[in-house]
Short mmCIF file of C-alpha atoms and ligand atoms in Angstrom, two decimals:
data_model
loop_
_atom_site.label_atom_id
_atom_site.label_comp_id
_atom_site.label_asym_id
_atom_site.label_seq_id
_atom_site.Cartn_x
_atom_site.Cartn_y
_atom_site.Cartn_z
CA MET Y 1 -2.91 -0.74 10.84
CA THR Y 2 -1.70 -2.31 7.60
CA ARG Y 3 -0.68 -0.21 4.62
CA ALA Y 4 0.02 -1.32 1.05
CA VAL Y 5 1.36 0.42 -2.03
CA CYS Y 6 -0.01 0.08 -5.57
CA PRO Y 7 2.81 1.40 -7.78
CA GLY Y 8 2.78 2.19 -11.47
CA SER Y 9 3.29 4.74 -14.19
CA PHE Y 10 -0.46 5.22 -14.67
CA ASP Y 11 0.00 6.87 -18.08
CA PRO Y 12 -2.95 7.00 -17.84
CA LEU Y 13 -4.72 5.15 -15.03
CA THR Y 14 -7.26 2.63 -16.40
CA ARG Y 15 -10.31 0.96 -14.91
CA GLY Y 16 -8.13 -2.15 -14.65
CA HIS Y 17 -5.76 -0.27 -12.32
CA LEU Y 18 -8.72 1.12 -10.42
CA ASP Y 19 -10.16 -2.36 -9.88
CA ILE Y 20 -6.88 -3.58 -8.37
CA VAL Y 21 -6.61 -0.49 -6.12
CA ALA Y 22 -10.21 -0.92 -4.89
CA ARG Y 23 -9.62 -4.60 -4.15
CA ALA Y 24 -6.32 -3.80 -2.37
CA ALA Y 25 -8.27 -1.31 -0.25
CA ARG Y 26 -10.45 -4.18 0.96
CA LEU Y 27 -7.36 -6.19 2.00
CA PHE Y 28 -5.42 -3.41 3.75
CA ASP Y 29 -6.38 -0.54 6.05
CA GLU Y 30 -4.68 1.99 3.80
CA VAL Y 31 -3.49 1.97 0.21
CA VAL Y 32 -1.04 4.42 -1.29
CA VAL Y 33 -1.23 4.67 -5.07
CA ALA Y 34 2.41 5.42 -5.92
CA VAL Y 35 2.76 7.23 -9.23
CA GLY Y 36 6.26 6.80 -10.67
CA VAL Y 37 7.66 10.20 -11.55
CA ASN Y 38 10.73 8.90 -13.32
CA ALA Y 39 11.77 11.62 -15.75
CA SER Y 40 13.75 9.21 -17.93
CA LYS Y 41 10.64 7.58 -19.45
CA ARG Y 42 8.68 9.23 -22.24
CA ARG Y 43 5.07 9.67 -21.16
CA LEU Y 44 1.91 10.95 -22.81
CA PHE Y 45 0.97 12.70 -19.55
CA ASP Y 46 3.42 14.55 -17.31
CA ASP Y 47 3.88 13.83 -13.59
CA GLU Y 48 1.30 16.37 -12.40
CA GLU Y 49 -1.31 15.14 -14.87
CA ARG Y 50 -0.84 11.49 -13.94
CA LEU Y 51 -1.01 12.34 -10.23
CA ALA Y 52 -4.15 14.45 -10.72
CA MET Y 53 -5.90 11.75 -12.76
CA ALA Y 54 -5.05 9.07 -10.18
CA ALA Y 55 -6.22 11.31 -7.32
CA ALA Y 56 -9.53 12.13 -9.02
CA ALA Y 57 -10.21 8.51 -9.98
CA THR Y 58 -9.59 7.22 -6.44
CA ALA Y 59 -11.19 10.12 -4.55
CA ASP Y 60 -14.26 8.09 -3.56
CA LEU Y 61 -12.27 5.06 -2.34
CA PRO Y 62 -11.94 5.17 1.47
CA GLY Y 63 -8.43 4.61 2.77
CA VAL Y 64 -6.77 5.35 -0.59
CA ARG Y 65 -4.38 8.23 -1.25
CA VAL Y 66 -2.03 9.11 -4.08
CA GLU Y 67 1.65 10.08 -3.91
CA GLY Y 68 4.41 10.50 -6.46
CA PHE Y 69 7.63 8.55 -6.05
CA SER Y 70 11.02 8.20 -7.65
CA GLY Y 71 13.99 6.04 -6.77
CA LEU Y 72 13.66 2.60 -5.29
CA LEU Y 73 10.15 1.38 -4.61
CA THR Y 74 11.41 -0.34 -1.44
CA ASP Y 75 12.67 3.01 -0.09
CA PHE Y 76 9.30 4.60 -0.79
CA CYS Y 77 7.49 1.72 0.95
CA THR Y 78 9.75 2.04 3.99
CA ARG Y 79 9.11 5.79 4.11
CA VAL Y 80 5.32 5.41 4.05
CA GLY Y 81 5.32 2.34 6.31
CA ALA Y 82 3.89 -0.09 3.76
CA VAL Y 83 4.15 -3.82 4.47
CA ALA Y 84 3.33 -4.91 0.94
CA VAL Y 85 3.12 -3.97 -2.70
CA VAL Y 86 -0.05 -4.98 -4.53
CA LYS Y 87 0.17 -5.74 -8.25
CA GLY Y 88 -2.49 -6.94 -10.67
CA LEU Y 89 -1.75 -9.94 -12.87
CA ARG Y 90 -3.51 -10.11 -16.24
CA SER Y 91 -1.54 -12.97 -17.73
CA ALA Y 92 1.45 -15.28 -17.45
CA GLY Y 93 3.39 -12.53 -19.21
CA ASP Y 94 2.67 -10.15 -16.35
CA TYR Y 95 3.81 -12.80 -13.90
CA GLU Y 96 7.12 -13.28 -15.73
CA TYR Y 97 7.67 -9.52 -15.69
CA GLU Y 98 6.63 -9.02 -12.07
CA LEU Y 99 8.22 -12.03 -10.37
CA PRO Y 100 11.87 -10.88 -10.55
CA MET Y 101 10.86 -7.42 -9.30
CA ALA Y 102 8.97 -9.01 -6.39
CA GLN Y 103 11.99 -11.17 -5.59
CA MET Y 104 14.37 -8.21 -5.83
CA ASN Y 105 12.16 -6.13 -3.55
CA ASP Y 106 12.12 -8.99 -1.05
CA HIS Y 107 15.92 -9.16 -1.26
CA LEU Y 108 16.29 -5.40 -0.80
CA SER Y 109 14.06 -4.90 2.22
CA GLY Y 110 11.87 -7.93 2.86
CA LEU Y 111 8.99 -6.11 1.17
CA GLU Y 112 6.16 -8.50 0.34
CA THR Y 113 4.35 -8.48 -3.01
CA VAL Y 114 0.70 -9.52 -3.17
CA PHE Y 115 -0.51 -10.48 -6.65
CA VAL Y 116 -4.19 -9.94 -7.37
CA ALA Y 117 -5.70 -11.73 -10.37
CA SER Y 118 -7.16 -9.20 -12.78
CA ARG Y 119 -10.85 -9.52 -13.57
CA PRO Y 120 -11.48 -11.02 -17.04
CA GLN Y 121 -13.02 -7.79 -18.34
CA PHE Y 122 -9.69 -6.04 -17.75
CA ALA Y 123 -7.34 -8.82 -18.87
CA HIS Y 124 -6.63 -7.09 -22.19
CA VAL Y 125 -6.52 -3.56 -20.83
CA SER Y 126 -3.20 -1.73 -20.53
CA SER Y 127 -2.30 1.95 -20.64
CA SER Y 128 -0.18 1.43 -23.74
CA LEU Y 129 -2.88 -0.46 -25.67
CA VAL Y 130 -5.53 2.07 -24.66
CA LYS Y 131 -3.30 4.90 -25.95
CA GLU Y 132 -2.61 3.10 -29.21
CA VAL Y 133 -6.24 2.24 -29.88
CA ALA Y 134 -7.46 5.74 -28.98
CA THR Y 135 -4.81 7.33 -31.22
CA LEU Y 136 -6.07 5.21 -34.11
CA GLY Y 137 -9.69 6.22 -33.47
CA GLY Y 138 -10.94 3.16 -31.56
CA ASP Y 139 -13.35 3.44 -28.64
CA VAL Y 140 -11.61 3.03 -25.30
CA ALA Y 141 -14.27 4.72 -23.16
CA PRO Y 142 -15.21 1.49 -21.34
CA PHE Y 143 -11.68 1.17 -19.97
CA LEU Y 144 -11.28 4.66 -18.50
CA THR Y 145 -13.07 7.00 -16.15
CA PRO Y 146 -14.89 9.80 -18.03
CA GLU Y 147 -12.26 12.32 -16.85
CA VAL Y 148 -9.31 10.23 -17.99
CA HIS Y 149 -11.06 9.47 -21.29
CA ALA Y 150 -11.69 13.17 -21.94
CA ARG Y 151 -8.09 14.05 -21.09
CA LEU Y 152 -6.79 11.29 -23.34
CA LEU Y 153 -8.85 12.41 -26.33
CA ALA Y 154 -7.81 16.02 -25.71
CA ARG Y 155 -4.12 15.09 -25.51
CA ILE Y 156 -4.33 13.05 -28.71
CA ALA Y 157 -6.04 15.97 -30.47
CA GLU Y 158 -3.32 18.34 -29.20
CA ARG Y 159 -0.57 16.05 -30.45
CA ARG Y 160 -2.33 15.72 -33.80
CA ALA Y 161 -2.54 19.52 -34.05
CA GLY Y 162 1.19 19.68 -33.31
CA ALA Y 163 0.82 21.32 -29.90
O1 PNS H 201 3.39 0.97 -14.81
P1 PNS H 201 4.74 0.33 -14.77
O2 PNS H 201 5.63 0.91 -15.85
O3 PNS H 201 4.68 -1.15 -14.80
O4 PNS H 201 5.35 0.78 -13.37
C1 PNS H 201 6.61 0.35 -13.05
C2 PNS H 201 7.05 0.77 -11.66
C3 PNS H 201 7.05 2.29 -11.50
C4 PNS H 201 6.13 0.17 -10.64
C5 PNS H 201 8.45 0.15 -11.56
O5 PNS H 201 9.23 0.64 -12.60
C6 PNS H 201 9.13 0.42 -10.25
O6 PNS H 201 8.85 -0.23 -9.27
N1 PNS H 201 10.04 1.40 -10.26
C7 PNS H 201 10.77 1.81 -9.09
C8 PNS H 201 12.26 1.56 -9.26
C9 PNS H 201 12.67 0.31 -8.56
O7 PNS H 201 12.46 0.13 -7.37
N2 PNS H 201 13.26 -0.59 -9.34
C10 PNS H 201 13.64 -1.88 -8.88
C11 PNS H 201 12.42 -2.79 -8.89
S1 PNS H 201 12.88 -4.40 -8.41
#
């Protein structure tokens, strides 16, 4: 039984994330989508919302479950018995950002990091860009599940109304 962790903020989860999770699920027996619940970062969606969106989006993927985590990723991986972290790489920029974290995680606990090359249709898709484009009225529906898209538009409307 091999288990991997796909960690992230998922604010919100995109189809790019989902593609990496689905592909990780083909490489490992089980995949835990680890939603960072670090209160220090400002998010559009709170912890419960990000967990619920990730759970709904991955519900039909066999062997995939969702958990929240805080603290060191290596501690979380030890707790759930994961042998590897799986991260998607969209660009050389992602690699530069991810490599020191992968090396630090190896130093901390010997945790392996498996990099999966993002599919070209998701190479420009990030949670932050999706939020920015949607806030400015652009169409981001192709990059999100219908549920996440609806929640994003609703949240933007709430913010606009001053809620
Ligand atoms: O979606 P993000 O913001 O790229 O997710 C980042 C996340 C949550 C995966 C990253 O911040 C993380 O691994 N945090 C856990 C804290 C930790 O272990 N830090 C040391 C990493 S070497």
